[in-house]
Short mmCIF file of C-alpha atoms and ligand atoms in Angstrom, two decimals:
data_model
loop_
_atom_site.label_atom_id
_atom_site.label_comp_id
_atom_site.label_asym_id
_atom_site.label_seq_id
_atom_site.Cartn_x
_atom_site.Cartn_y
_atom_site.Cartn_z
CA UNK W 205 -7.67 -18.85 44.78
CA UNK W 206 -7.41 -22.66 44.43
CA UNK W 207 -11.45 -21.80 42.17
CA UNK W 208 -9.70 -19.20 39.88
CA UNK W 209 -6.35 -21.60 39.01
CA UNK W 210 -9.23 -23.91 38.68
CA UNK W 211 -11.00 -22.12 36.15
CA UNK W 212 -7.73 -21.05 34.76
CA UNK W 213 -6.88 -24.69 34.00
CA UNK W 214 -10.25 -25.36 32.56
CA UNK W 215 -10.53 -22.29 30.04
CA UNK W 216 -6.30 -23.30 28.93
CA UNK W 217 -7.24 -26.72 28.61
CA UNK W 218 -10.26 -25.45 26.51
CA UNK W 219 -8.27 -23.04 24.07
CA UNK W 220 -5.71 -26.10 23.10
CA UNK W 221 -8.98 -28.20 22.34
CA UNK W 222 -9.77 -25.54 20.51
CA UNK W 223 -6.35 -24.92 18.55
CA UNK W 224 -6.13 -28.43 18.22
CA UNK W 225 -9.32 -28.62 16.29
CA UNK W 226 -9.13 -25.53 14.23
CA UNK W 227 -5.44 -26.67 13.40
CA UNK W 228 -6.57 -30.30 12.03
CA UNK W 229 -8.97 -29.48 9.78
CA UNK W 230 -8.06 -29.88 6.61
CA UNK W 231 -9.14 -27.39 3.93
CA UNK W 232 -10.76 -27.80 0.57
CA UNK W 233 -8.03 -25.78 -1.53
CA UNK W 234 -8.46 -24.15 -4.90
CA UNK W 235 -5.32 -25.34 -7.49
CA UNK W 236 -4.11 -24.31 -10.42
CA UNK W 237 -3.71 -27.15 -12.57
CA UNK W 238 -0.67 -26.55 -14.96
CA UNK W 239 0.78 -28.47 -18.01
CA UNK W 240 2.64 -28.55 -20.91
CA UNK W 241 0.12 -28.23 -24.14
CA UNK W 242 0.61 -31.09 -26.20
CA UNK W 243 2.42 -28.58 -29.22
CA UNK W 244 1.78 -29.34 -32.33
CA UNK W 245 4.67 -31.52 -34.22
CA UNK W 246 5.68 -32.13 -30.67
CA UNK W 247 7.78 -28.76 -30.78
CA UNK W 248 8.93 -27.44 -27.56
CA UNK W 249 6.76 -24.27 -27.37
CA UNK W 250 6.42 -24.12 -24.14
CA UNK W 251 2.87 -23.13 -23.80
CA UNK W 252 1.10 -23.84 -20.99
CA UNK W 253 -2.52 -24.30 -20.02
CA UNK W 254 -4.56 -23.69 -16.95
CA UNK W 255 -7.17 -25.11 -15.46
CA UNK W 256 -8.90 -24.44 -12.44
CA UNK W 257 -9.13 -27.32 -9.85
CA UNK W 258 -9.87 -28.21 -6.63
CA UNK W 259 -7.91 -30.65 -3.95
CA UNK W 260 -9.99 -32.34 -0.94
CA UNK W 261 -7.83 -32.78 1.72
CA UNK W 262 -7.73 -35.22 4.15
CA UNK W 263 -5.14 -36.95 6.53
CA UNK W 264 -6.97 -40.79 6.99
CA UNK W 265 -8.08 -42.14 3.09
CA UNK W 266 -11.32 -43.90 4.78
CA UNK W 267 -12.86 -40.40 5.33
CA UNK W 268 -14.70 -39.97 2.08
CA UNK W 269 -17.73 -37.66 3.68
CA UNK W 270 -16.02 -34.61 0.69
CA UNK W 271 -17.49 -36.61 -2.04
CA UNK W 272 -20.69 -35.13 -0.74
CA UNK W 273 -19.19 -31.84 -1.43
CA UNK W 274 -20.40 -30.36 -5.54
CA UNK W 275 -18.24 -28.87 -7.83
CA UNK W 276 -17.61 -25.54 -8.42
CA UNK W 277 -19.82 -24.90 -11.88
CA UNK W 278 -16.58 -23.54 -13.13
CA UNK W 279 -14.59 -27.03 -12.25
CA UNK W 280 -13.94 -29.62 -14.23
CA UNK W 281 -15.23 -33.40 -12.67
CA UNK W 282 -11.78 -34.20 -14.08
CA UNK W 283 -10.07 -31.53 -12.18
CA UNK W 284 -11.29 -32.35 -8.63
CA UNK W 285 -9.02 -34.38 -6.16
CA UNK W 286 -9.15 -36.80 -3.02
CA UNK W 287 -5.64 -36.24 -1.80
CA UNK W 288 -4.44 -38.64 1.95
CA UNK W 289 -2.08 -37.05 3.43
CA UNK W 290 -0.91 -38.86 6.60
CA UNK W 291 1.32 -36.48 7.09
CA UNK W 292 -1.11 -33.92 7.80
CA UNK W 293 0.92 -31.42 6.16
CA UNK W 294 -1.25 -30.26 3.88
CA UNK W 295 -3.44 -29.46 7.15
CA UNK W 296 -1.51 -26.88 7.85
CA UNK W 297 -3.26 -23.28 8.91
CA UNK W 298 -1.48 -21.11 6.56
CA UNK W 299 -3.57 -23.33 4.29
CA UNK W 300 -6.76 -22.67 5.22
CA UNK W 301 -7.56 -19.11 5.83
CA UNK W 302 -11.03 -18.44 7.47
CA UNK W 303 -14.25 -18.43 5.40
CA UNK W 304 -14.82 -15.11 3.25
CA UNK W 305 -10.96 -14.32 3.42
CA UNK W 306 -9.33 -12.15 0.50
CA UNK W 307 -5.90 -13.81 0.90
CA UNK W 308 -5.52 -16.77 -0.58
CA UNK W 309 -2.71 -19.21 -0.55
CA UNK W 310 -1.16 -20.50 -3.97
CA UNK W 311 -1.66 -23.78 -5.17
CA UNK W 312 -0.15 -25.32 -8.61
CA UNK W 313 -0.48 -28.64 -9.40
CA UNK W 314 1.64 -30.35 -12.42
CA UNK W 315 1.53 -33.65 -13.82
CA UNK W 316 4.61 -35.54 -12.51
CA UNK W 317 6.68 -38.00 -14.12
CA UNK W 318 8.79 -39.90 -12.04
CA UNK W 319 12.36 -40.70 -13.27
CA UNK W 320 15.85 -41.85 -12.31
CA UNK W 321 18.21 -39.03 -11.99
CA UNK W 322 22.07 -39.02 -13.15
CA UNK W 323 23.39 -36.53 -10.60
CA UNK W 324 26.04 -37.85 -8.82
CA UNK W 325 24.84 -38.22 -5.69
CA UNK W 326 21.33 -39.33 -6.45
CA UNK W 327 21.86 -41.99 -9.35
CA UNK W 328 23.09 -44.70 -6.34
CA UNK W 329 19.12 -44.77 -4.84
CA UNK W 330 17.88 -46.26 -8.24
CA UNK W 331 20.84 -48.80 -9.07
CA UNK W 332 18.81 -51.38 -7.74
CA UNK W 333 15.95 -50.57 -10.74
CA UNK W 334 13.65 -51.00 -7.54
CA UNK W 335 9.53 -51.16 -8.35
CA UNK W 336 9.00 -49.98 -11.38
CA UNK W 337 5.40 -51.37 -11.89
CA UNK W 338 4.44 -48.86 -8.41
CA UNK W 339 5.45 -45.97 -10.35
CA UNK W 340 3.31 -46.77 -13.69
CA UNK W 341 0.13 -44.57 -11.68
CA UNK W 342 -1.00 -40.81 -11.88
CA UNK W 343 1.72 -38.68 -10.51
CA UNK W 344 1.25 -35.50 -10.12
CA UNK W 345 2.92 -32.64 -8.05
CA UNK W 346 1.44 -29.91 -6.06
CA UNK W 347 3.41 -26.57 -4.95
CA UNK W 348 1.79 -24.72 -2.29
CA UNK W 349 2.61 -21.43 -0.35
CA UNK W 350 0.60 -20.42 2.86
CA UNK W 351 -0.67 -16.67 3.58
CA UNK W 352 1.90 -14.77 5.04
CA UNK W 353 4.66 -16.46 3.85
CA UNK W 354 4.15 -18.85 7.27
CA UNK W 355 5.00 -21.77 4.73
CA UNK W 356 5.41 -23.44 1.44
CA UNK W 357 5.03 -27.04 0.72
CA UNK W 358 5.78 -29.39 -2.30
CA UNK W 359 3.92 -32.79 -2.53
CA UNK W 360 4.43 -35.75 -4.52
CA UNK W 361 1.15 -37.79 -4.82
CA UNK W 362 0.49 -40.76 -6.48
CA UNK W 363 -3.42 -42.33 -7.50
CA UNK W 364 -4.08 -45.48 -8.93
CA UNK W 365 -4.40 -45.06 -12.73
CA UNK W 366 -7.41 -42.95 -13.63
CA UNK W 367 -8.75 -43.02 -10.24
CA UNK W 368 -8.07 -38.68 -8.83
CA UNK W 369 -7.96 -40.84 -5.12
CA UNK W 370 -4.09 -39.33 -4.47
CA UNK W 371 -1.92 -40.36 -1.67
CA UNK W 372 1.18 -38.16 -0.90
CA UNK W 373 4.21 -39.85 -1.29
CA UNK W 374 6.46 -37.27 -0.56
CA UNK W 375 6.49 -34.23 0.95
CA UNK W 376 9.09 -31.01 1.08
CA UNK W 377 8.18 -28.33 3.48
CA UNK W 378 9.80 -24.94 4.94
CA UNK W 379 9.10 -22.62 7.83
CA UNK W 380 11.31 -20.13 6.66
CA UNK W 381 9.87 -18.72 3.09
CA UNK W 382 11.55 -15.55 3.74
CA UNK W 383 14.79 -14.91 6.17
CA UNK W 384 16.34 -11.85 7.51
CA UNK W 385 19.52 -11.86 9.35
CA UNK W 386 22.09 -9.72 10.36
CA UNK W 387 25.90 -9.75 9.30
CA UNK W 388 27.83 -12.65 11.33
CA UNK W 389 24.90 -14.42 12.43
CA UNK W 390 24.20 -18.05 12.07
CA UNK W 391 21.11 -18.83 9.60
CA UNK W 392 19.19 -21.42 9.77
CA UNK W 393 16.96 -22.11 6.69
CA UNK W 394 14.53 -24.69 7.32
CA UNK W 395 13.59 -27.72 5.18
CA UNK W 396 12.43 -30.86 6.06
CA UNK W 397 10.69 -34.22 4.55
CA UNK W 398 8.44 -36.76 5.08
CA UNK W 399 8.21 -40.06 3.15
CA UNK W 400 5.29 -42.69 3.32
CA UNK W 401 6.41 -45.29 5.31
CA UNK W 402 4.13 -47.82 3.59
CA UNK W 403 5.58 -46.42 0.28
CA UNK W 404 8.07 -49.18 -1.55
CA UNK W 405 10.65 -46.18 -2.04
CA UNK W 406 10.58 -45.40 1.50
CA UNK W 407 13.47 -46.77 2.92
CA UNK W 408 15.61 -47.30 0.11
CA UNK W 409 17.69 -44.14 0.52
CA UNK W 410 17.51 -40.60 -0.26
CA UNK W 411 19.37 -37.52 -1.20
CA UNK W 412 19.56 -34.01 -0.50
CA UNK W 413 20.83 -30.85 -2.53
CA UNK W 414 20.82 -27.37 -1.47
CA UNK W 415 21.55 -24.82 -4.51
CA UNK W 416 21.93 -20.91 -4.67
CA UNK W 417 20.63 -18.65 -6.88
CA UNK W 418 20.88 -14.76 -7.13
CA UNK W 419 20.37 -12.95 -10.49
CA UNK W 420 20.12 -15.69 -12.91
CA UNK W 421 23.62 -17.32 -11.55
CA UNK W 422 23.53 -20.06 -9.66
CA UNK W 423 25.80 -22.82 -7.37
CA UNK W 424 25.55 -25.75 -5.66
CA UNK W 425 25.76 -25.33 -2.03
CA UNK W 426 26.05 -28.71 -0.24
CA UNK W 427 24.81 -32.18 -1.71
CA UNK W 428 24.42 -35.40 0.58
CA UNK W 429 23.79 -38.56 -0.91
CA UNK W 430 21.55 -40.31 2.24
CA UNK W 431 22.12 -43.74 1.01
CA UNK W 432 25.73 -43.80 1.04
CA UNK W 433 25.85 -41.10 4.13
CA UNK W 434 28.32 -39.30 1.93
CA UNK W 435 28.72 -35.70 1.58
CA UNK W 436 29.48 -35.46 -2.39
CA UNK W 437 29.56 -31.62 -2.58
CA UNK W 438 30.30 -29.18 -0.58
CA UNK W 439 31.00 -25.42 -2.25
CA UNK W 440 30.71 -23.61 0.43
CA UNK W 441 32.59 -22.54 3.60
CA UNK W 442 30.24 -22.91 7.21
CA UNK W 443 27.10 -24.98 5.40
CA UNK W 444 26.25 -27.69 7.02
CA UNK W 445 23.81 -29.88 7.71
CA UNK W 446 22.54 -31.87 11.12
CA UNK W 447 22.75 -35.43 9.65
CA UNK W 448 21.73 -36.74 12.67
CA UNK W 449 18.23 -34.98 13.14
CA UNK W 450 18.26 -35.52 8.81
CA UNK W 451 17.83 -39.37 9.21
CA UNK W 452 15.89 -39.58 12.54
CA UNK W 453 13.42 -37.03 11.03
CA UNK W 454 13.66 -35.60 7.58
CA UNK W 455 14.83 -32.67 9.20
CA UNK W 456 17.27 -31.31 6.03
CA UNK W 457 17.62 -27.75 7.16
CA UNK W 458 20.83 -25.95 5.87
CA UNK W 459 23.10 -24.38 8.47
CA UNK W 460 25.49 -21.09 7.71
CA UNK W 461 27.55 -20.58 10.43
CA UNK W 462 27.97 -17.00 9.67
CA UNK W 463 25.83 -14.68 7.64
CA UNK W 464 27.33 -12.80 4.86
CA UNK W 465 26.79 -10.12 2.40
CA UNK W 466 26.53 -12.94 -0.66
CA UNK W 467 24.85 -14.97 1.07
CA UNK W 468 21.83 -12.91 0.29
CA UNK W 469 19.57 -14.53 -2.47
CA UNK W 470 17.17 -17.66 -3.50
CA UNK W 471 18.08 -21.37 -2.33
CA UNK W 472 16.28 -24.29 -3.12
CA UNK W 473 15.76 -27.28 -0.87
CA UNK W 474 15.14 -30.56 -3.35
CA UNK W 475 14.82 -34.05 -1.57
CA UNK W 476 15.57 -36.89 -4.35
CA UNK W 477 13.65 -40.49 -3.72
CA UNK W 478 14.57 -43.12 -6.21
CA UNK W 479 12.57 -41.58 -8.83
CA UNK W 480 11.08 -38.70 -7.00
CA UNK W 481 11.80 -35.63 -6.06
CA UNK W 482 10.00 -32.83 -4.57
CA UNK W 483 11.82 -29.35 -3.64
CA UNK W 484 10.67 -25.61 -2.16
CA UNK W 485 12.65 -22.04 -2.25
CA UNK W 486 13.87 -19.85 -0.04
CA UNK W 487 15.01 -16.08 0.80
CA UNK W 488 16.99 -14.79 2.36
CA UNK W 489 18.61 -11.57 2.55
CA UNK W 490 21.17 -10.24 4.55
CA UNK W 491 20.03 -6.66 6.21
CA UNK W 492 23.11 -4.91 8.11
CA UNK W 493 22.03 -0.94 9.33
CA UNK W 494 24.67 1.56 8.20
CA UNK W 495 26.80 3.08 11.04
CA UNK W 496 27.16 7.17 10.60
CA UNK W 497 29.96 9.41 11.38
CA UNK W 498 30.01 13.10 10.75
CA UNK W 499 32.57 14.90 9.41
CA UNK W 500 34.33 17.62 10.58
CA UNK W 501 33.52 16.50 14.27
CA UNK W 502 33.01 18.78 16.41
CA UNK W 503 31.87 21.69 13.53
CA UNK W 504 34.62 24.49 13.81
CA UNK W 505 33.09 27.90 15.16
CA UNK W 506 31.00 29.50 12.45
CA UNK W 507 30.28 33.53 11.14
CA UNK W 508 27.08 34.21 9.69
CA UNK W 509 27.72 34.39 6.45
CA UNK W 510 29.91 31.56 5.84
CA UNK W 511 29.01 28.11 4.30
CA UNK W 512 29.95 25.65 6.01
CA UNK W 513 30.29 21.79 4.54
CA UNK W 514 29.44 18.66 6.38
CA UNK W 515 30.10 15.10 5.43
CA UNK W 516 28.39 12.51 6.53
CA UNK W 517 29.52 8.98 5.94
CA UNK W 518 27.48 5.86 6.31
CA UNK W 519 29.09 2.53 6.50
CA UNK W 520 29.11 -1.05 6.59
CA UNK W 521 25.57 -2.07 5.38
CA UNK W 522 23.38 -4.20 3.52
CA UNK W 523 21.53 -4.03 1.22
CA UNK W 524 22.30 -0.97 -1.14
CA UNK W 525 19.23 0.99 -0.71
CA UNK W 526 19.95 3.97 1.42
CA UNK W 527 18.32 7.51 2.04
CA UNK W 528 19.91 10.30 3.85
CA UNK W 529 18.36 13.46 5.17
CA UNK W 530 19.30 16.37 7.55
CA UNK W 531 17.41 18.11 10.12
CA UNK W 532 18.52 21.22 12.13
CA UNK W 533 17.29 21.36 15.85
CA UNK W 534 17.87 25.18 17.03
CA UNK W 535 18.12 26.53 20.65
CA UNK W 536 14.10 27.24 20.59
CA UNK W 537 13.96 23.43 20.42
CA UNK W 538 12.07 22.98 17.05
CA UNK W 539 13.31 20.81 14.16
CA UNK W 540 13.43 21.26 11.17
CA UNK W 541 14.32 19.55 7.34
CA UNK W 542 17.17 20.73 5.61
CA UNK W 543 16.90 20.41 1.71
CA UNK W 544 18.26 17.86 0.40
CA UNK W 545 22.34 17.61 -0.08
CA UNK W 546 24.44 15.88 -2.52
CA UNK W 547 24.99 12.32 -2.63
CA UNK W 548 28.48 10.44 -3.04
CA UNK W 549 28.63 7.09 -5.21
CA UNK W 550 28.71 3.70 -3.35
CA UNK W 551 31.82 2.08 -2.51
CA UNK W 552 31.74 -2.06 -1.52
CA UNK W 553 34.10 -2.98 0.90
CA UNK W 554 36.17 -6.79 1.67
CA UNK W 555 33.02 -8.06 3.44
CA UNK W 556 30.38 -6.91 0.61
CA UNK W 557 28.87 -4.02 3.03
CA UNK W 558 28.61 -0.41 1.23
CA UNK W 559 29.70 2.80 2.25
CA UNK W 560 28.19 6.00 1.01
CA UNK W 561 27.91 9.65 1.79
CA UNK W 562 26.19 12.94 1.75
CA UNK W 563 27.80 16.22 1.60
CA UNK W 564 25.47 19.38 3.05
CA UNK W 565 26.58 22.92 2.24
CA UNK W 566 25.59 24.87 5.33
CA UNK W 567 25.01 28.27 3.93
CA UNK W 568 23.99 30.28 7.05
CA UNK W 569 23.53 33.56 5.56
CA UNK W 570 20.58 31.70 3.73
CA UNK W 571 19.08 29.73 6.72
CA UNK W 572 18.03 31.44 10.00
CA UNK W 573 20.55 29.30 12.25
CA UNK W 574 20.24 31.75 15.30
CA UNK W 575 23.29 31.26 17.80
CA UNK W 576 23.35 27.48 16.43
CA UNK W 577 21.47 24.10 17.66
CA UNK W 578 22.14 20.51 16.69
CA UNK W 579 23.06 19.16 13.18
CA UNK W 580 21.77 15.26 12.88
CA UNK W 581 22.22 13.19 9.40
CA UNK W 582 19.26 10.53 9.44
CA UNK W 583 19.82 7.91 6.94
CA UNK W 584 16.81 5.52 6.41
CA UNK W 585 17.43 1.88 5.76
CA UNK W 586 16.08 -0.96 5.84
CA UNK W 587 17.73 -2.86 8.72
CA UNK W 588 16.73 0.61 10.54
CA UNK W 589 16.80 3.99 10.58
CA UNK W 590 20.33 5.66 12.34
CA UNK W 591 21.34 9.00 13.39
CA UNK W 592 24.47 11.00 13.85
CA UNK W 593 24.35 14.56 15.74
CA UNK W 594 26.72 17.53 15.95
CA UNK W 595 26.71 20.79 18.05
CA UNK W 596 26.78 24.19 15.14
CA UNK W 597 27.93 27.01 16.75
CA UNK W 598 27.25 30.52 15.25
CA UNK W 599 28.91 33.29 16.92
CA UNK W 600 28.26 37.43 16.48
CA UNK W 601 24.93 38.84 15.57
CA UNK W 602 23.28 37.66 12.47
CA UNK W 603 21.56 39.68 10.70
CA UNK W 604 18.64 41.57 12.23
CA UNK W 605 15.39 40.52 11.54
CA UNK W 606 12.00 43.15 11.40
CA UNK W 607 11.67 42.47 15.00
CA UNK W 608 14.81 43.06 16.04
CA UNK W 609 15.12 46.31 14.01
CA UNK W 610 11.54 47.42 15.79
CA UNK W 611 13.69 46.57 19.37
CA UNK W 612 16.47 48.56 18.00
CA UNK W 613 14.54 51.76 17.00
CA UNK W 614 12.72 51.58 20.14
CA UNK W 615 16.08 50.97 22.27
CA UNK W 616 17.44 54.17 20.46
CA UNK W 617 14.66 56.57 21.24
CA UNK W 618 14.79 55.26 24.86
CA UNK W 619 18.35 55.73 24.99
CA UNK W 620 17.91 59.15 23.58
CA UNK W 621 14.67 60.40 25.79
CA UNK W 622 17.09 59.20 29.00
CA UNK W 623 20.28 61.34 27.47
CA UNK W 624 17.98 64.82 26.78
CA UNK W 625 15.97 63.82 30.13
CA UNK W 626 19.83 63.72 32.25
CA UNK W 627 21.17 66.03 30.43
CA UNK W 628 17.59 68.67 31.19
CA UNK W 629 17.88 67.40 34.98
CA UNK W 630 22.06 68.31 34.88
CA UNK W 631 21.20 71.94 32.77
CA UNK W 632 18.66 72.87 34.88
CA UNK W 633 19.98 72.09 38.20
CA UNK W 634 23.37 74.12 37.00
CA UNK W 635 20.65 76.75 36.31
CA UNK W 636 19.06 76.70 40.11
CA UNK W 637 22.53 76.60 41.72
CA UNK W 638 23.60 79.80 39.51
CA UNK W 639 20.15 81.55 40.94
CA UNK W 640 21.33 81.20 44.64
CA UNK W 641 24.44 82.16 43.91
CA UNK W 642 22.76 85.15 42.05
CA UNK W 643 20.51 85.63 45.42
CA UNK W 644 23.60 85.14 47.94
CA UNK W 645 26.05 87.76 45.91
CA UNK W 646 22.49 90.17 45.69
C1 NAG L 933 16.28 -28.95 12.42
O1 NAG L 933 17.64 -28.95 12.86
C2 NAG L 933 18.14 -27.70 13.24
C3 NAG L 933 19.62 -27.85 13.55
O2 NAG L 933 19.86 -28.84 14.50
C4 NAG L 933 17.34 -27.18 14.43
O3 NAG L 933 17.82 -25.93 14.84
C5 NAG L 933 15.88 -27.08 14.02
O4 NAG L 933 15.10 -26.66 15.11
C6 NAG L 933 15.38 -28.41 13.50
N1 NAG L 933 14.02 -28.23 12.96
C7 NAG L 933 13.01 -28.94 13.34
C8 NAG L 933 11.71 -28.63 12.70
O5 NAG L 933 13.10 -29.82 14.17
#
C-alpha cells in the first residue's frame, strides 16, 4: 500500500516536471510582419505589405543559444527577432503547438509608434512629459492568438535602435477569446497586464478602457483612469471592475453582473501606459435555449379524416437561429418525421429573447396515424436542442388497409361456412327428428 502511494507520488511528481517543462519552453513563432506602404505623395492609400518573419522567444535576454538557429530561405535577416519576455507570456502553450502540427496560431507584428493620447482619462499619465529619449527606439507591436482560441496576447516591445534584440514592455492578455453564457448570469471576461518593472513608464500610472462593438456600432463600456483611481466613464449598468486585484496584479477583467440579450457582441480590452498602449478582443454571445409549448394542449379527440392544426410556440431565446421539426411516435413504438410545417415570423420581446412558431396541419386521412401515438415539436438551437410532446388520439376505424381487407374477406367466408354449417346441423337434425316421428306414427 504505503509502495503504490509511493510510486503514486513519484510518477505525479514526475508529470508536473514534465508539464512544467513542456509549458516553459518558449517557441520559435512564425509572424506576419505588417505595415503601412510608404504611398506615393504620402496619400493615405492604405496599402499594406507583408512580410514573412520570425520571433525567437525567450523569457531571460542572456540566453542567446537561438542565434544558432538559420533562417528560413524565405526570411528576411531583417525580419528575424530576439524578443525577452520576462513575463513569460509569450511562453504560453497555445503558442507552441507540437512539431509537424497543421494548426497554427496567428502572429502579426506592426511597427509601433508610441504617443501621448488625449482621451480623457489617459492624457493625465503623460502630463509629466516623462522620458522621452527611452521611447526614441524600435517599437513595434505583436498580436497573437493561440490554437483553440485558449488565448490571445498583444505585446509592446521595444529594441535599441537598429538592433531586432526586443524586450516586451507591455503586455495585454485574455483567457476568454470566446464566451458563452446564459441569460442572467454573471460574465466574466478576462483581461489582464503586465508592465516591465525595470521599464521607466512602469509605475507612473495607467489606464484602462473597455469598449463594445456589435455590427459596426460601438460604445464605451467603463473607462478607469489608474493614476488618478478615478472611474471617468461608466455607460453601462452592472460593469465593473475589481480595482483591487487591477493594481495588485494587472488583473483588468470586466465584470457584468447579469448577462443580457445585448450584451452579445465584440469588446476590446486596451491598457494605456504613458505613451503605450496595447489591447486584445473579445466574444461573447449570449445563448438562451427556447422553451416550447404546444398548442391546443391536450389535442381534442380526432376522426380520420379530419386535419387537425397544431401550434407550437418557442420562446424566450437567444440567438435568432432556430429550426423546428415534428416527429410522430405511434402505438407500434416507431418514430417517424413529419414534413416540414409552416413557420411564423420572429417576435423580440422586453428582454431581447425571440419567440417564434410553427404551425403543422395534421391531415390524418393522408398519414397512417393508426389509433394515435405521441406528437413532439423538436426545435434545434444552439444553446440546445428542446422538445414538447402531446398525446393524438384517433378514434373509429380508419380506413382499411390491403391487409385488413384480406382479414375481412377471410372473416366473412368464416362467418358464412359457420352460418350454412349451423344452419345444415339445425336442418338436418329437424330432418332425423321428423323420421322417428315418421317410424313411431308407422
Ligand atoms: C480577476 O478578477 C476576477 C474578479 O475578481 C476573478 O474572478 C478572476 O479569477 C481574476 N483573474 C485572475 C487571472 O486572477
Amino acid at each position: 500500500m504505503t509502495n503504490f502511494s509511493t510510486i503514486y507520488k513519484l510518477s505525479l511528481v514526475a508529470v508536473v516536471y514534465l508539464i512544467q517543462v513542456c509549458g516553459s519552453s518558449c517557441p520559435v513563432l512564425e509572424c506576419w510582419f505588417v505595415q503601412e506602404k510608404a504611398g506615393r505623395g504620402g496619400g493615405l492609400t492604405g496599402a499594406t505589405s507583408q512580410e514573412k518573419s520570425l520571433l525567437h522567444i525567450r523569457t531571460e535576454s542572456h540566453i542567446h543559444n537561438d542565434k544558432s538557429h538559420k533562417a528560413p530561405a524565405d526570411i528576411s535577416p531583417d525580419r528575424v527577432y530576439f524578443i525577452t519576455d520576462p513575463a513569460g507570456s509569450l511562453c504560453h502553450s497555445s503558442l507552441n503547438p507540437p512539431r509537424g502540427s497543421i494548426k497554427k496560431p496567428q502572429c502579426e507584428i506592426n511597427p509601433f509608434l508610441p504617443q501621448p493620447s488625449s482621451l480623457k482619462w489617459v492624457a493625465p499619465l503623460t502630463e509629466s512629459a516623462l522620458s522621452p529619449l527611452y521611447l526614441q527606439a524600435d517599437w513595434i507591436s505583436a498580436a497573437l492568438q493561440g490554437l483553440d482560441k485558449e488565448m490571445t496576447i498583444t505585446s509592446i516591445m521595444r529594441a535599441p535602435t537598429s538592433t531586432k534584440e526586443n524586450n516586451v514592455i507591455l503586455s495585454v492578455t485574455s483567457k476568454t477569446v470566446s464566451v458563452q453564457s446564459r441569460l442572467g448570469e454573471p460574465v466574466l471576461l478576462d483581461c489582464g497586464f503586465w508592465v516591465d518593472p525595470s521599464s521607466p513608464l512602469s509605475g507612473s500610472g495607467f489606464a484602462v478602457e473597455w469598449r463594445y462593438q456589435f455590427r459596426g456600432n460601438g460604445r464605451l463600456v467603463l473607462a478607469y483612469d489608474g493614476k488618478t483611481d478615478r472611474l471617468a466613464e461608466t455607460q453601462e449598468e452592472g460593469a465593473t471592475l475589481d480595482f483591487e486585484a487591477l493594481h495588485r496584479n494587472g488583473n483588468a477583467s470586466l465584470i457584468l453582473q447579469e448577462a443580457k440579450v445585448r450584451h452579445s457582441g465584440t469588446y476590446i480590452c486596451t491598457v494605456y501606459l504613458p505613451y503605450l498602449l496595447a489591447q486584445v478582443a473579445l466574444e461573447l454571445e449570449i445563448v438562451e435555449p427556447p422553451s416550447l409549448s404546444i398548442h391546443p394542449s391536450p389535442l381534442p379527440l380526432t376522426v380520420p379524416g379530419q386535419t387537425l392544426t397544431v401550434q407550437c410556440e418557442a420562446s424566450g431565446f437567444a440567438p435568432l437561429s432556430l429550426e423546428f421539426s415534428w416527429e410522430f411516435k405511434g402505438a407500434d413504438g416507431k418514430s417517424r418525421q413529419l414534413g416540414s410545417a409552416g413557420v411564423t415570423g420572429h417576435r423580440q420581446a422586453w428582454d431581447g429573447t425571440y419567440s417564434q412558431s410553427s404551425k403543422l396541419e395534421l391531415d390524418s386521412s393522408k398519414l397512417d396515424l393508426g389509433r394515435g401515438g405521441e406528437l413532439t415539436c423538436v426545435a434545434a438551437h444552439l444553446g440546445g436542442t428542446q422538445r414538447a410532446s402531446v398525446t393524438l388520439n384517433v378514434i373509429g376505424f380508419s380506413t382499411p388497409s390491403i391487409e385488413d381487407s384480406m382479414a375481412m374477406v377471410g372473416v366473412a367466408l368464416v362467418l358464412y361456412g359457420l352460418i350454412k354449417f349451423v344452419s345444415w346441423t339445425f336442418t338436418s337434425s329437424d330432418a332425423d327428428e321428423a323420421d322417428k316421428q315418421d317410424k313411431k306414427e308407422k
